[in-house]
Short mmCIF file of C-alpha atoms in Angstrom, two decimals:
data_model
loop_
_atom_site.label_atom_id
_atom_site.label_comp_id
_atom_site.label_asym_id
_atom_site.label_seq_id
_atom_site.Cartn_x
_atom_site.Cartn_y
_atom_site.Cartn_z
CA MET A 1 -0.06 0.24 0.23
CA ASN A 2 2.57 2.39 0.90
CA ILE A 3 4.59 1.47 -2.40
CA LYS A 4 1.49 2.43 -4.32
CA LYS A 5 1.07 5.78 -2.45
CA ASN A 6 4.49 6.65 -2.87
CA TYR A 7 4.38 5.79 -6.59
CA LEU A 8 1.38 7.85 -7.22
CA SER A 9 2.74 10.76 -5.25
CA ALA A 10 5.51 10.71 -7.58
CA VAL A 11 3.56 10.60 -10.38
CA ILE A 12 1.66 13.52 -9.51
CA THR A 13 4.47 15.65 -8.32
CA LEU A 14 6.20 14.91 -11.74
CA ALA A 15 3.13 15.88 -13.49
CA THR A 16 2.95 18.74 -11.70
CA LEU A 17 6.32 20.09 -12.26
CA TYR A 18 5.81 19.32 -16.27
CA CYS A 19 2.53 21.57 -16.11
CA THR A 20 4.29 24.27 -14.38
CA ALA A 21 7.60 23.98 -16.51
CA VAL A 22 6.21 23.97 -19.94
CA PHE A 23 5.91 27.28 -20.26
CA ALA A 24 8.71 29.05 -18.31
CA ASP A 25 10.40 30.26 -21.44
CA ASN A 26 7.03 32.46 -22.37
CA TYR A 27 7.59 33.84 -18.87
CA GLN A 28 10.70 35.53 -19.73
CA ASP A 29 9.33 37.97 -22.22
CA ASN A 30 6.76 39.76 -20.11
CA GLY A 31 5.42 43.30 -20.69
CA VAL A 32 4.73 46.59 -18.34
CA PHE A 33 2.41 49.40 -19.16
CA LEU A 34 4.17 53.10 -17.90
CA GLY A 35 2.14 55.87 -17.51
CA HIS A 36 2.22 59.15 -19.33
CA SER A 37 4.64 61.02 -16.94
CA TYR A 38 7.93 58.81 -18.39
CA VAL A 39 7.68 61.11 -21.31
CA LYS A 40 6.73 64.47 -19.55
CA TYR A 41 8.63 64.83 -16.39
CA GLN A 42 12.71 64.62 -16.54
CA SER A 43 12.33 64.00 -12.53
CA VAL A 44 10.88 60.59 -13.51
CA ILE A 45 13.13 60.06 -16.26
CA ASP A 46 15.82 60.18 -13.49
CA LYS A 47 14.75 56.86 -12.01
CA VAL A 48 14.19 54.96 -15.03
CA PRO A 49 17.88 53.38 -14.62
CA ASP A 50 16.49 51.97 -11.24
CA LEU A 51 13.60 50.61 -12.96
CA ALA A 52 15.23 49.25 -15.72
CA ASP A 53 17.10 46.98 -13.40
CA LYS A 54 13.90 46.01 -11.54
CA MET A 55 12.55 45.01 -15.00
CA VAL A 56 15.43 43.36 -15.86
CA LYS A 57 16.76 41.30 -12.49
CA GLN A 58 13.15 41.02 -10.87
CA TYR A 59 10.48 40.71 -13.18
CA ASP A 60 11.04 39.75 -16.88
CA CYS A 61 9.73 42.46 -18.11
CA ARG A 62 11.24 43.01 -21.40
CA TYR A 63 8.33 45.12 -23.22
CA TRP A 64 7.69 48.64 -21.98
CA PHE A 65 4.26 50.01 -23.04
CA VAL A 66 4.87 53.92 -22.54
CA ASN A 67 2.06 56.05 -22.79
CA ALA A 68 2.70 58.37 -25.31
CA GLY A 69 -0.27 60.75 -25.26
CA PHE A 70 -3.74 60.58 -27.12
CA MET A 71 -4.58 61.93 -30.52
CA ASP A 72 -7.79 64.28 -31.18
CA ALA A 73 -11.02 64.13 -33.60
CA LYS A 74 -8.75 64.71 -36.64
CA GLY A 75 -6.49 61.87 -35.66
CA LEU A 76 -3.88 64.28 -35.01
CA PHE A 77 -1.70 63.93 -31.55
CA ILE A 78 -2.84 66.53 -28.70
CA LYS A 79 0.18 68.80 -28.32
CA SER A 80 2.83 66.93 -28.84
CA SER A 81 5.53 69.27 -27.86
CA GLU A 82 4.05 69.48 -24.43
CA GLU A 83 3.08 66.07 -23.90
CA LEU A 84 6.27 64.53 -25.26
CA ALA A 85 8.40 66.75 -24.17
CA LYS A 86 10.96 64.59 -22.52
CA ALA A 87 10.38 61.55 -24.96
CA SER A 88 13.78 62.03 -26.25
CA GLN A 89 15.35 61.86 -22.80
CA LEU A 90 13.87 58.73 -21.95
CA LEU A 91 14.94 56.93 -25.19
CA ASN A 92 18.10 58.49 -24.31
CA THR A 93 18.36 56.85 -20.81
CA ILE A 94 16.93 53.52 -21.91
CA ALA A 95 19.98 53.57 -24.51
CA ASP A 96 22.44 54.27 -21.96
CA TYR A 97 21.20 51.79 -20.14
CA GLU A 98 21.28 48.72 -22.65
CA LYS A 99 24.83 49.92 -23.78
CA ALA A 100 25.96 49.77 -20.38
CA LYS A 101 24.16 46.36 -19.43
CA ASP A 102 24.50 45.07 -23.14
CA TYR A 103 20.48 44.41 -23.14
CA HIS A 104 17.87 45.72 -24.92
CA PHE A 105 14.43 46.50 -24.43
CA LYS A 106 11.08 46.39 -26.81
CA VAL A 107 10.08 49.91 -25.88
CA LEU A 108 6.49 50.62 -27.93
CA ALA A 109 5.12 54.37 -27.82
CA TRP A 110 1.55 53.41 -26.74
CA HIS A 111 -0.81 56.06 -28.62
CA ASN A 112 -4.65 56.69 -27.41
CA GLY A 113 -7.69 57.34 -29.02
CA ASN A 114 -11.87 57.63 -28.17
CA SER A 115 -13.22 55.83 -31.05
CA ARG A 116 -16.63 57.96 -30.52
CA LYS A 117 -14.32 61.11 -31.18
CA THR A 118 -12.02 60.20 -33.76
CA ASP A 119 -14.07 58.84 -37.04
CA ILE A 120 -11.56 56.40 -38.82
CA SER A 121 -13.49 55.77 -41.64
CA LYS A 122 -12.22 58.96 -43.26
CA PRO A 123 -9.18 57.94 -45.02
CA GLU A 124 -7.78 61.79 -44.06
CA VAL A 125 -8.19 60.74 -40.50
CA ARG A 126 -6.28 57.36 -40.72
CA GLN A 127 -3.59 59.02 -42.92
CA ASN A 128 -3.22 61.31 -39.77
CA ILE A 129 -3.01 58.54 -37.23
CA VAL A 130 -0.01 56.80 -39.82
CA ASN A 131 1.61 59.81 -39.92
CA ASP A 132 2.05 60.63 -36.41
CA CYS A 133 2.57 56.67 -35.68
CA ILE A 134 6.06 57.40 -38.12
CA LYS A 135 6.84 60.52 -36.21
CA LEU A 136 6.57 58.58 -33.01
CA VAL A 137 8.89 55.92 -34.25
CA SER A 138 11.43 57.52 -36.41
CA SER A 139 13.94 60.03 -35.17
CA ASP A 140 15.14 61.41 -38.85
CA VAL A 141 11.61 61.84 -40.10
CA ASN A 142 10.21 65.68 -40.61
CA GLY A 143 8.55 66.48 -37.80
CA SER A 144 9.91 63.53 -35.77
CA PHE A 145 8.64 63.48 -32.02
CA ILE A 146 11.73 62.13 -30.97
CA SER A 147 14.45 64.24 -32.94
CA GLY A 148 18.14 63.49 -31.90
CA SER A 149 17.45 60.37 -29.75
CA LYS A 150 19.73 57.69 -29.39
CA ARG A 151 17.37 54.97 -29.89
CA GLU A 152 14.02 55.17 -31.24
CA PHE A 153 10.72 53.50 -30.41
CA ASP A 154 10.61 49.85 -31.11
CA GLY A 155 7.04 50.12 -32.37
CA ILE A 156 3.55 51.32 -31.52
CA CYS A 157 0.93 50.18 -29.58
CA LEU A 158 -2.32 51.52 -30.77
CA ASP A 159 -4.97 51.85 -28.35
CA MET A 160 -8.51 53.09 -29.58
CA GLU A 161 -11.57 52.40 -27.16
CA PRO A 162 -14.16 51.46 -27.28
CA ALA A 163 -13.35 48.98 -30.18
CA GLY A 164 -15.73 46.00 -30.07
CA LYS A 165 -19.34 45.05 -31.40
CA ASP A 166 -19.41 47.13 -34.27
CA ASP A 167 -18.21 45.46 -37.72
CA VAL A 168 -18.17 48.64 -39.53
CA PHE A 169 -15.85 50.33 -36.95
CA PHE A 170 -13.99 47.06 -36.81
CA GLU A 171 -13.13 46.90 -40.68
CA ASN A 172 -11.74 50.49 -40.56
CA PHE A 173 -9.70 49.32 -37.72
CA VAL A 174 -8.06 46.66 -39.35
CA LEU A 175 -7.24 48.98 -42.24
CA LEU A 176 -6.03 51.20 -40.12
CA PHE A 177 -3.24 49.19 -38.82
CA ASP A 178 -2.85 47.51 -42.27
CA GLU A 179 -1.61 51.07 -43.32
CA ILE A 180 0.31 51.61 -39.87
CA SER A 181 2.14 48.32 -41.02
CA LYS A 182 2.99 49.28 -44.41
CA ALA A 183 4.16 52.78 -43.38
CA LEU A 184 6.45 52.04 -40.88
CA ASP A 185 10.06 50.24 -41.10
CA LYS A 186 9.78 46.35 -41.00
CA ASP A 187 12.00 45.96 -38.07
CA LYS A 188 8.85 47.94 -36.10
CA ILE A 189 6.51 46.29 -34.17
CA VAL A 190 2.75 46.96 -34.67
CA SER A 191 0.99 46.06 -31.66
CA ALA A 192 -2.98 46.51 -30.85
CA CYS A 193 -4.73 46.88 -27.33
CA THR A 194 -7.59 44.79 -27.70
CA HIS A 195 -10.87 44.37 -25.47
CA LYS A 196 -11.24 41.04 -23.23
CA TYR A 197 -12.85 38.33 -24.83
CA GLY A 198 -16.97 38.71 -24.72
CA THR A 199 -20.35 39.18 -26.97
CA GLN A 200 -22.61 41.42 -25.02
CA ASN A 201 -21.03 45.03 -25.26
CA ALA A 202 -18.64 47.53 -27.20
CA TRP A 203 -15.89 46.66 -24.48
CA GLN A 204 -15.70 43.08 -25.81
CA TRP A 205 -14.32 41.37 -28.58
CA TYR A 206 -15.73 38.57 -30.47
CA PRO A 207 -13.28 35.12 -31.67
CA GLU A 208 -13.63 36.78 -34.57
CA TYR A 209 -12.20 39.80 -34.23
CA TYR A 210 -8.92 38.63 -32.83
CA TYR A 211 -8.31 36.23 -35.50
CA ARG A 212 -8.91 39.05 -37.96
CA MET A 213 -6.75 41.40 -35.86
CA ALA A 214 -4.01 38.63 -35.85
CA GLY A 215 -3.43 39.04 -39.46
CA SER A 216 -2.79 42.82 -39.32
CA VAL A 217 -0.17 42.94 -36.47
CA ASP A 218 2.64 41.84 -35.00
CA LEU A 219 1.55 41.58 -31.06
CA ILE A 220 -1.95 41.98 -29.53
CA ILE A 221 -2.23 42.90 -25.73
CA ALA A 222 -6.00 41.37 -24.50
CA MET A 223 -6.66 43.87 -21.96
CA THR A 224 -8.15 40.91 -19.55
CA TYR A 225 -9.42 42.75 -16.49
CA ASN A 226 -12.74 44.55 -15.55
CA SER A 227 -14.25 41.08 -15.03
CA GLY A 228 -16.13 42.37 -12.48
CA SER A 229 -15.57 39.42 -10.05
CA ASN A 230 -16.36 38.81 -6.87
CA THR A 231 -14.14 35.80 -5.90
CA ASP A 232 -10.90 34.55 -6.31
CA LEU A 233 -12.31 31.70 -7.90
CA GLU A 234 -14.50 33.26 -10.10
CA TYR A 235 -11.50 35.16 -11.21
CA GLN A 236 -8.89 32.76 -11.92
CA ASN A 237 -11.74 30.72 -14.37
CA TRP A 238 -12.32 33.81 -15.72
CA MET A 239 -9.08 34.10 -16.85
CA ASP A 240 -8.57 30.35 -17.70
CA GLU A 241 -11.52 31.25 -20.23
CA GLN A 242 -10.50 34.12 -21.61
CA THR A 243 -6.57 32.73 -21.72
CA LYS A 244 -8.47 29.34 -23.88
CA THR A 245 -10.72 31.73 -25.96
CA ILE A 246 -8.35 34.26 -27.00
CA LEU A 247 -5.33 32.13 -28.38
CA GLN A 248 -7.67 29.65 -29.91
CA SER A 249 -9.14 32.51 -31.68
CA VAL A 250 -5.71 33.77 -33.16
CA SER A 251 -4.54 30.44 -34.10
CA GLY A 252 -7.86 30.05 -35.98
CA LYS A 253 -8.43 26.62 -33.52
CA TYR A 254 -11.76 28.29 -32.04
CA TRP A 255 -13.55 27.18 -35.05
CA GLN A 256 -12.29 23.39 -36.08
CA ASP A 257 -13.07 24.70 -39.70
CA SER A 258 -11.64 25.21 -43.30
CA ASN A 259 -12.03 29.10 -42.75
CA HIS A 260 -9.74 29.67 -40.43
CA PRO A 261 -6.65 28.72 -41.20
CA ALA A 262 -3.46 28.45 -39.03
CA LEU A 263 -1.69 31.92 -38.85
CA ASN A 264 1.86 32.70 -39.11
CA ASP A 265 2.76 32.25 -35.13
CA ASN A 266 5.15 35.13 -35.30
CA VAL A 267 2.40 37.00 -34.33
CA LYS A 268 1.81 37.05 -30.75
CA VAL A 269 -0.24 37.36 -27.49
CA MET A 270 0.04 39.30 -24.19
CA LEU A 271 -2.58 38.96 -21.47
CA GLY A 272 -3.18 42.05 -19.34
CA PHE A 273 -2.40 41.67 -15.28
CA PRO A 274 -4.56 44.22 -13.58
CA GLY A 275 -2.78 46.53 -11.19
CA TYR A 276 -4.72 49.56 -11.06
CA PRO A 277 -7.45 51.46 -8.65
CA PRO A 278 -10.73 49.84 -7.84
CA SER A 279 -13.80 50.66 -9.76
CA LYS A 280 -17.48 49.19 -10.59
CA TYR A 281 -15.99 46.39 -12.45
CA HIS A 282 -12.67 45.95 -10.75
CA LYS A 283 -12.42 44.69 -7.04
CA PRO A 284 -8.47 44.20 -6.45
CA GLU A 285 -8.95 41.79 -3.90
CA PHE A 286 -10.05 39.19 -6.11
CA GLU A 287 -9.05 40.77 -9.29
CA ASN A 288 -5.40 40.74 -8.83
CA ILE A 289 -2.28 39.58 -10.16
CA LYS A 290 -2.05 36.47 -8.16
CA ASN A 291 -5.57 35.35 -9.52
CA ALA A 292 -4.56 36.18 -13.05
CA SER A 293 -1.27 34.41 -12.70
CA LEU A 294 -3.35 31.04 -11.55
CA GLY A 295 -6.00 31.70 -14.03
CA VAL A 296 -3.44 32.07 -17.04
CA GLN A 297 -1.66 28.79 -16.15
CA LYS A 298 -4.36 27.16 -15.70
CA GLY A 299 -5.45 28.20 -19.29
CA LEU A 300 -2.14 27.20 -21.27
CA ASN A 301 -1.92 23.88 -19.26
CA LYS A 302 -5.28 22.81 -20.44
CA LEU A 303 -3.94 24.12 -24.07
CA ASN A 304 -1.12 22.25 -23.80
CA GLU A 305 -2.69 19.06 -23.04
CA ASP A 306 -4.11 18.32 -26.34
CA LYS A 307 -1.36 17.87 -28.72
CA GLN A 308 -2.90 18.88 -31.95
CA ASN A 309 -3.70 22.51 -30.56
CA LEU A 310 -0.85 24.33 -30.76
CA SER A 311 -2.71 27.87 -29.84
CA HIS A 312 -0.12 28.08 -26.71
CA LYS A 313 2.55 28.71 -29.48
CA TYR A 314 1.15 32.05 -29.62
CA PHE A 315 1.18 33.07 -26.10
CA LEU A 316 4.57 35.34 -25.34
CA GLY A 317 3.73 36.68 -21.62
CA ALA A 318 1.85 38.98 -19.11
CA ALA A 319 1.53 42.83 -19.32
CA VAL A 320 0.87 44.63 -16.08
CA TYR A 321 -1.48 47.42 -16.07
CA LEU A 322 0.00 50.12 -14.78
CA TYR A 323 3.24 51.46 -13.48
CA THR A 324 3.53 54.71 -12.00
CA ASP A 325 6.21 55.04 -9.35
CA GLY A 326 5.83 51.62 -7.83
CA THR A 327 4.64 52.84 -4.19
CA GLY A 328 1.19 51.97 -4.62
CA LYS A 329 -0.02 55.19 -3.26
CA ASP A 330 -2.05 56.27 -6.25
CA ASN A 331 -3.49 52.33 -6.43
CA TYR A 332 -1.68 51.44 -9.23
CA SER A 333 0.89 48.34 -9.00
CA SER A 334 2.78 48.48 -6.02
CA GLU A 335 6.28 46.79 -5.51
CA THR A 336 5.21 45.38 -2.18
CA THR A 337 2.04 43.41 -3.19
CA ASP A 338 1.12 43.53 -6.73
CA TRP A 339 4.88 43.08 -7.88
CA GLN A 340 5.60 40.82 -5.41
CA GLN A 341 2.45 38.62 -6.23
CA PHE A 342 4.07 38.35 -10.14
CA ARG A 343 7.29 37.18 -8.98
CA GLN A 344 5.29 34.91 -6.59
CA PHE A 345 2.77 33.36 -8.61
CA TRP A 346 3.89 34.29 -12.31
CA LEU A 347 7.86 34.26 -12.87
CA LYS A 348 7.73 30.79 -10.25
CA PRO A 349 4.65 29.29 -10.66
#
């Protein structure tokens, strides 16, 4: 009896280790959303070398999505000289760190828009957005927002909300990304902030939207929070379902038909982890990084059980929203709680 028990215990232990280790490599390329102050105030940029050290050594966050600012109704960047006053200094500081440490971050300009005010069905509006994306990521073009910087942004992260439950808007949204991709240099990353999976309102995306968008971008960052969860398990299970549905939507496996052939898995998916103030649909005591980590791991392991389903290969890592100064005093991600959970439950599952 003891032999059987010991054997069973060993099998369970090995199975657990296998499941948690399968995706360990993916965890090395995580991301963080940084507040707008990182392109606006020198006092914040002065702290970037310390932040970079933490993101490399403690959190494995290679991808930085830096809040560059907002576009207006015409698709033009609002007050670029003021809102991006220190963008070049930020990039120079990062470049100096990278050279000293022989490390390269992926730093993307996170550009925001209100879909209800900016009509991207108009070609001239889309062209304004494309032109400003070029100015955000290229230091040597006329009117560049980062002129003279030692390094450039590695790409663009476009976030227009709401972007769901509207097929007409979505078709123009995909067209906009196609136009951005065509205009930028091939080495630039084109990424989309997308809604969570769902079919109920404009703040959710259908599976078809992920599949279509995946054909037009290099990276999808799904904003998997604001779930309204009221227990730990509820958010874990919600993240489990989000993980499986989004990844299978991107891969085409969601449908099991000939109309959704597998895409080149060069396109990758990040899932958003919450670190921001409470709201009607976000209760941090339940919807937090610990439960996000456990839910995503559960979903990834389930996908891996099906050897014919390669959807997990599209997964890149987690992206924490949002880092300001790391103290948590403003209710954004705290190094003593949120980021500690990130290390404990995500990097070391």
